[in-house]
Amino acid sequence: HYKTNTFIEVVVMSSRFFAQLGDSSDESSSSDSEVEAPVARAPARQYSSILEESDEEKRVVRSSKDKRFSEINETIKAIRNHKKIKDITKVQEGFTTLCQIYAKSQSVISKNGCPRAFIRCIADLETYIKEFWEDKESRSKLNKINSKALAALRQNVRKYNKEFITEIEEYNKNPESYEEVIEEDEAEDEKSDDEGIGYAPSSTKIAKKTRTTSSRGDDEDDFEDDSDDMWGDDSSDESSSDDEVPAIGYTAAYFLKRKDDDKKDKPDRKKKAPRQPAKVAASKEDEGWTTVSGTDKVTKEKPLFEDDAEITVELVNQKIAELSSVRGRRGAKRQKNIETLELLSGICVSEDLGIPILAKCMYYTCLSIFDYNPNMAVCMKVEIWVQLLATLDKLLTLLEQHREVHFNEGMPEEEENLEDPERPLTVAGSILVIMERADDEFTKLLRNLDPHGTEYVERLSDEAKLCSLILRVKAELGHRRASHEEMCRTYLREIEHLYYKVDYQAAKEDGPESSRAKMDVLCKYIYRYDSTDRIRTRAMLCHIYHHALHNRWSEGRDLMLMSHLQQSISHADIPTKILHNRTMVQLGLCAFRKGLIQHAHTTLNEIQSSQKSKELLAQGLSTQRMSERNLEQEKIEKQRQIPFHMHINLELLEYSYLTCAMLLEVPHMAAHQFDQRKKLSRTFHYQLRNAEKSPLIGPPDSMREHLVAAAKAMMKADWKTCADTLLAHKIWGLMPHANEVKEMLRRKDQGRESKDLHVYLQCLLRLYQPIGSIPNVRPDKRSNPRPDKQDDPERRAES
């Protein structure tokens, strides 16, 4: 009974604290007669108190600095590991996590400074991404997910590293100092991590304390084996020392890790020296040879054709089809495709394969040049543009010299004839499409250049070459009797390069070489044969613009009214609406130069009253006060901008509109002094109110100050001061026919059409009697100069 109680008691204790009773059990089992006292053991409270005391002694409390810095170091290690295996998606996730941890650690970093490991990580990551991005071969091998992650990570890292430019520059100057500090930080982090965690003893140590297997044979009882494993025998007990086995058994303090164990178990880490490349001594015999290291990849380019292959038209055509199938794919080598097609053109000339296959090689070279830039919103490089013009010029020269070869837009490639001279030699494709895309690229190129730089002027000189190519394409289409649709598209391109240019030889405008005669021929052809509304509408707007630009007001106005464009322009596309706005503005300026103030004000009022003249004319983006446009809207509006040399002067436009408003509004204000609700121009009243708020009024300087000063002089019927102030601004030098315009404005002020006299009579209307009744006045009634109260004031004003 005593043995049974002792056994149960020990099993319970061993299940909780892995305790062991020692030699008392063996001695009790040897003699039944001899009874010994039970082994003294501590109560449960004694073990719990020991556990609490050991926890208090061994427990390590880590500061917030150590916690944050350890999180940063762990994330940096994960990023390094993912970089080694080129897992860009995980690198992106690690970088996002690192940025979040850094943002949470601002309170710690503000006190202790930015960790150097963080600076080294973001600097190395930026260098890694840059090298990976430039290596097009490695980048082409990435899958779709990693490719997207690389592009996003590249943008995020470049944007994030702008905040640490100074620290990154210091790291780039002396990266070795950062390496030493980082390794010390890592060692401290590992040491602190080990101190805070208790590990169970290794299997070898447990084997020394307890004997798990016995040397008895297999014929012994299973119960005896289990008892031996649990209790141990005499030899194991005698070999164990008093230090290893405490008197009260295995307690919780025994399993806690000691600081001395780290030094025994952990080997010393030594910094590995960087691997130095072996130096090879150059000898005189090795001159002319290049030393290649073991890491360099020697890539052998695949030959265009096999050495024993017979180069034929069919073989070259297959190669062109192979290169054409790669167009637009991700990872395609665009520059190499262009070079390959140019090489094929040279092979066609050297092997004398014929003109059709040579023309096809040049045609697909132009298409590959257009595909060089995958982003349609970005203009192509200048050197690529020059290469495009040269290739297109060679293609047109080849077609002009060999009229028997022509392109057919609707023909499939299977039906083209490149060899058989008995049939018409045709190539699948359209030379008109190449010309239209080249024209669009030219507009895009000018839009993205600085208009005040010399490069803009250099590229603008290419317009003459482009116009020459358009004329040559028109001649080529006319020679092979192209359809009316293709001819209308070609004529429209020629019109769009002609309508905004001033013909300074206006005296010879009746000749066949004048711009007016050219515009009439081109536009009338489109009016007659075009079947699409867009080409006809654009041609008509360009025709009206050209009339207004050369002061042909009546022709432009009649064409605008007969076309009914004001009713149908709301259904047109946005580029056509922009052209309509430009035409209306030019028509209003033409009316102003002709002295038709009322027509000019009506035409310009819609554009100027909206306060968005820049956007409506596609000449820039104005700052919006109440609402802000997002990046997508701003990007779309920038793509609609017209080149700088086609702009209309917005300051001259505003001054002309406000001058018309002044000549109409001031007499209207004098006639309706007590009725402020009737306003012809709210913009003009706004300028007057702003001028009245100014506490100090000096001599006029800006354009609006000149206008307000002229308006105040006009209100006083001082026509001479009004005219001198209005015409003193230098903006009138930009107006075509400036002298005639100035003379017209003076005539409006002081001649028989005088507005000042009208204002004077309206202001002093009640002090005078009708002019027509003065000769009939009798001498005895001259003492009564005031008119009767029953007379109509408006009737007297008309007389």
Coordinates of N, CA and C in Angstrom, one line a residue, residues 401-499:
Q401 N 9.8 55.9 -108.5 CA 10.6 55.4 -109.5 C 10.0 54.2 -110.2
H402 N 9.2 53.4 -109.4 CA 8.6 52.2 -110.0 C 7.1 52.3 -109.8
R403 N 6.4 52.9 -110.8 CA 5.0 53.1 -110.7 C 4.2 51.8 -110.8
E404 N 4.8 50.7 -111.2 CA 4.1 49.5 -111.3 C 3.8 48.8 -110.0
V405 N 4.5 49.3 -108.9 CA 4.3 48.7 -107.6 C 3.4 49.7 -106.8
H406 N 2.4 49.2 -106.2 CA 1.5 50.0 -105.4 C 1.0 49.3 -104.2
F407 N 0.5 50.0 -103.2 CA -0.1 49.4 -102.0 C -1.6 49.4 -102.1
N408 N -2.1 48.3 -101.4 CA -3.6 48.2 -101.4 C -4.0 47.9 -99.9
E409 N -4.8 48.8 -99.4 CA -5.2 48.8 -98.0 C -6.1 47.6 -97.6
G410 N -7.0 47.3 -98.5 CA -8.0 46.3 -98.2 C -7.6 44.9 -98.5
M411 N -6.4 44.7 -99.1 CA -6.0 43.4 -99.6 C -5.3 42.6 -98.4
P412 N -5.7 41.3 -98.3 CA -5.0 40.4 -97.3 C -3.7 40.0 -97.8
E413 N -2.8 39.6 -96.8 CA -1.4 39.3 -97.2 C -1.3 38.1 -98.1
E414 N -2.3 37.2 -98.0 CA -2.2 36.0 -98.8 C -2.4 36.3 -100.3
E415 N -3.1 37.4 -100.6 CA -3.4 37.7 -102.0 C -2.4 38.7 -102.7
E416 N -1.4 39.1 -101.9 CA -0.4 40.1 -102.5 C 0.5 39.4 -103.5
N417 N 1.0 40.1 -104.5 CA 1.8 39.6 -105.5 C 3.2 40.3 -105.4
L418 N 4.2 39.6 -105.1 CA 5.6 40.1 -104.9 C 6.6 39.7 -105.9
E419 N 6.2 38.7 -106.8 CA 7.2 38.1 -107.7 C 6.7 38.1 -109.1
D420 N 5.4 37.7 -109.4 CA 4.9 37.5 -110.7 C 4.8 38.8 -111.5
P421 N 5.6 39.0 -112.5 CA 5.4 40.3 -113.3 C 4.2 40.3 -114.2
E422 N 3.6 39.2 -114.5 CA 2.5 39.2 -115.4 C 1.2 39.7 -114.7
R423 N 1.2 39.7 -113.4 CA 0.0 40.3 -112.7 C 0.5 41.6 -112.1
P424 N -0.5 42.5 -111.7 CA -0.1 43.7 -111.0 C 0.7 43.4 -109.7
L425 N 1.8 44.1 -109.5 CA 2.6 44.0 -108.3 C 2.0 44.8 -107.2
T426 N 1.4 44.1 -106.2 CA 0.7 44.8 -105.1 C 1.2 44.3 -103.8
V427 N 1.2 45.2 -102.8 CA 1.7 44.9 -101.5 C 0.5 45.3 -100.5
A428 N 0.3 44.4 -99.6 CA -0.8 44.6 -98.6 C -0.4 45.7 -97.6
G429 N -1.1 46.8 -97.6 CA -0.8 47.9 -96.7 C -1.3 49.2 -97.2
S430 N -1.1 50.3 -96.5 CA -1.6 51.6 -96.9 C -0.5 52.6 -96.6
I431 N -0.1 53.3 -97.7 CA 0.9 54.4 -97.5 C 0.2 55.6 -96.8
L432 N -1.1 55.7 -97.0 CA -1.8 56.8 -96.4 C -1.8 56.7 -94.9
V433 N -2.0 55.5 -94.4 CA -2.0 55.3 -92.9 C -0.6 55.7 -92.3
I434 N 0.5 55.3 -93.0 CA 1.8 55.7 -92.5 C 1.9 57.2 -92.5
M435 N 1.4 57.9 -93.5 CA 1.5 59.4 -93.5 C 0.7 60.0 -92.4
E436 N -0.5 59.5 -92.2 CA -1.4 60.0 -91.1 C -0.8 59.8 -89.7
R437 N -0.2 58.7 -89.5 CA 0.4 58.4 -88.2 C 1.7 59.3 -88.0
A438 N 2.4 59.5 -89.1 CA 3.6 60.4 -89.0 C 3.1 61.8 -88.7
D439 N 2.0 62.3 -89.2 CA 1.5 63.6 -88.9 C 1.1 63.7 -87.5
D440 N 0.4 62.7 -87.0 CA 0.0 62.7 -85.6 C 1.2 62.7 -84.6
E441 N 2.3 62.0 -85.0 CA 3.5 61.9 -84.2 C 4.2 63.3 -84.2
F442 N 4.1 64.0 -85.3 CA 4.7 65.3 -85.4 C 4.0 66.3 -84.4
T443 N 2.7 66.3 -84.4 CA 1.9 67.1 -83.5 C 2.2 66.8 -82.1
K444 N 2.3 65.5 -81.8 CA 2.6 65.0 -80.4 C 4.0 65.5 -80.0
L445 N 4.9 65.4 -80.9 CA 6.3 65.8 -80.6 C 6.4 67.3 -80.3
L446 N 5.7 68.1 -81.1 CA 5.7 69.6 -80.8 C 5.0 69.9 -79.5
R447 N 4.0 69.1 -79.2 CA 3.2 69.4 -78.0 C 4.1 69.2 -76.7
N448 N 5.0 68.2 -76.8 CA 5.8 67.9 -75.6 C 7.1 68.6 -75.5
L449 N 7.4 69.5 -76.4 CA 8.7 70.2 -76.4 C 8.4 71.6 -75.8
D450 N 9.5 72.2 -75.3 CA 9.5 73.5 -74.7 C 9.3 74.5 -75.9
P451 N 8.2 75.3 -75.9 CA 8.1 76.2 -77.1 C 9.0 77.4 -77.1
H452 N 9.7 77.6 -76.0 CA 10.6 78.8 -75.9 C 12.1 78.3 -76.1
G453 N 12.3 77.1 -76.5 CA 13.7 76.5 -76.6 C 14.0 76.4 -78.1
T454 N 15.3 76.2 -78.4 CA 15.8 76.1 -79.7 C 15.3 74.8 -80.4
E455 N 15.1 73.7 -79.6 CA 14.8 72.4 -80.1 C 13.4 72.5 -80.7
Y456 N 12.5 73.3 -80.2 CA 11.2 73.5 -80.8 C 11.3 74.1 -82.2
V457 N 12.1 75.0 -82.4 CA 12.3 75.7 -83.7 C 13.0 74.7 -84.7
E458 N 13.9 73.8 -84.2 CA 14.5 72.8 -85.0 C 13.5 71.8 -85.5
R459 N 12.6 71.4 -84.6 CA 11.6 70.4 -85.0 C 10.5 71.0 -85.9
L460 N 10.3 72.3 -85.7 CA 9.3 73.0 -86.5 C 9.7 73.1 -87.9
S461 N 11.0 73.1 -88.2 CA 11.5 73.1 -89.5 C 11.2 71.8 -90.3
D462 N 10.9 70.7 -89.5 CA 10.5 69.5 -90.2 C 9.1 69.5 -90.8
E463 N 8.3 70.6 -90.5 CA 7.0 70.6 -91.1 C 7.0 70.8 -92.6
A464 N 8.1 71.4 -93.1 CA 8.2 71.5 -94.6 C 8.4 70.2 -95.2
K465 N 9.3 69.3 -94.5 CA 9.5 68.0 -95.0 C 8.2 67.1 -94.9
L466 N 7.4 67.3 -93.9 CA 6.2 66.5 -93.7 C 5.2 67.0 -94.7
C467 N 5.1 68.3 -95.0 CA 4.1 68.7 -96.0 C 4.5 68.2 -97.4
S468 N 5.8 68.2 -97.7 CA 6.3 67.6 -98.9 C 5.9 66.1 -99.1
L469 N 6.0 65.4 -98.0 CA 5.6 64.0 -98.0 C 4.1 63.8 -98.2
I470 N 3.3 64.7 -97.6 CA 1.9 64.7 -97.9 C 1.5 64.9 -99.3
L471 N 2.2 65.9 -100.0 CA 2.0 66.1 -101.4 C 2.4 65.0 -102.2
R472 N 3.5 64.3 -101.9 CA 3.9 63.1 -102.6 C 3.0 62.0 -102.5
V473 N 2.4 61.8 -101.3 CA 1.4 60.7 -101.1 C 0.2 61.0 -101.9
K474 N -0.2 62.3 -101.9 CA -1.4 62.7 -102.7 C -1.2 62.4 -104.2
A475 N 0.0 62.7 -104.7 CA 0.4 62.4 -106.1 C 0.4 60.9 -106.3
E476 N 0.9 60.1 -105.4 CA 0.9 58.6 -105.5 C -0.5 58.1 -105.6
L477 N -1.4 58.6 -104.7 CA -2.8 58.1 -104.7 C -3.5 58.5 -105.9
G478 N -3.2 59.7 -106.4 CA -3.9 60.2 -107.6 C -3.4 59.4 -108.8
H479 N -2.1 58.9 -108.8 CA -1.6 58.2 -110.0 C -2.3 56.8 -110.1
R480 N -2.6 56.2 -109.0 CA -3.2 54.9 -109.1 C -4.8 55.0 -108.9
R481 N -5.3 56.2 -109.0 CA -6.7 56.4 -109.0 C -7.3 55.9 -107.7
A482 N -6.9 56.4 -106.6 CA -7.5 55.9 -105.3 C -8.9 56.4 -105.2
S483 N -9.5 55.9 -104.2 CA -11.0 56.2 -103.9 C -11.1 57.6 -103.4
H484 N -12.3 58.1 -103.5 CA -12.6 59.5 -103.0 C -12.3 59.6 -101.5
E485 N -12.6 58.6 -100.8 CA -12.4 58.6 -99.3 C -10.9 58.8 -99.0
E486 N -10.0 58.1 -99.7 CA -8.6 58.3 -99.4 C -8.1 59.6 -99.8
M487 N -8.6 60.2 -100.9 CA -8.2 61.5 -101.4 C -8.7 62.6 -100.4
C488 N -9.9 62.4 -99.9 CA -10.4 63.4 -98.9 C -9.6 63.4 -97.7
R489 N -9.2 62.2 -97.2 CA -8.3 62.2 -96.0 C -7.0 62.9 -96.3
T490 N -6.4 62.7 -97.5 CA -5.2 63.3 -97.8 C -5.3 64.8 -97.9
Y491 N -6.5 65.3 -98.5 CA -6.7 66.7 -98.7 C -6.9 67.4 -97.3
L492 N -7.5 66.7 -96.4 CA -7.8 67.3 -95.1 C -6.4 67.5 -94.3
R493 N -5.5 66.5 -94.5 CA -4.2 66.7 -93.9 C -3.4 67.9 -94.4
E494 N -3.6 68.1 -95.7 CA -3.0 69.3 -96.3 C -3.6 70.6 -95.9
I495 N -5.0 70.6 -95.7 CA -5.7 71.8 -95.3 C -5.3 72.1 -93.8
E496 N -5.1 71.1 -93.0 CA -4.8 71.4 -91.6 C -3.4 72.0 -91.4
H497 N -2.5 71.8 -92.4 CA -1.2 72.5 -92.3 C -1.2 73.8 -93.0
L498 N -2.3 74.3 -93.6 CA -2.4 75.5 -94.4 C -3.3 76.6 -93.8
Y499 N -4.4 76.2 -93.1 CA -5.5 77.1 -92.8 C -5.1 78.2 -91.8

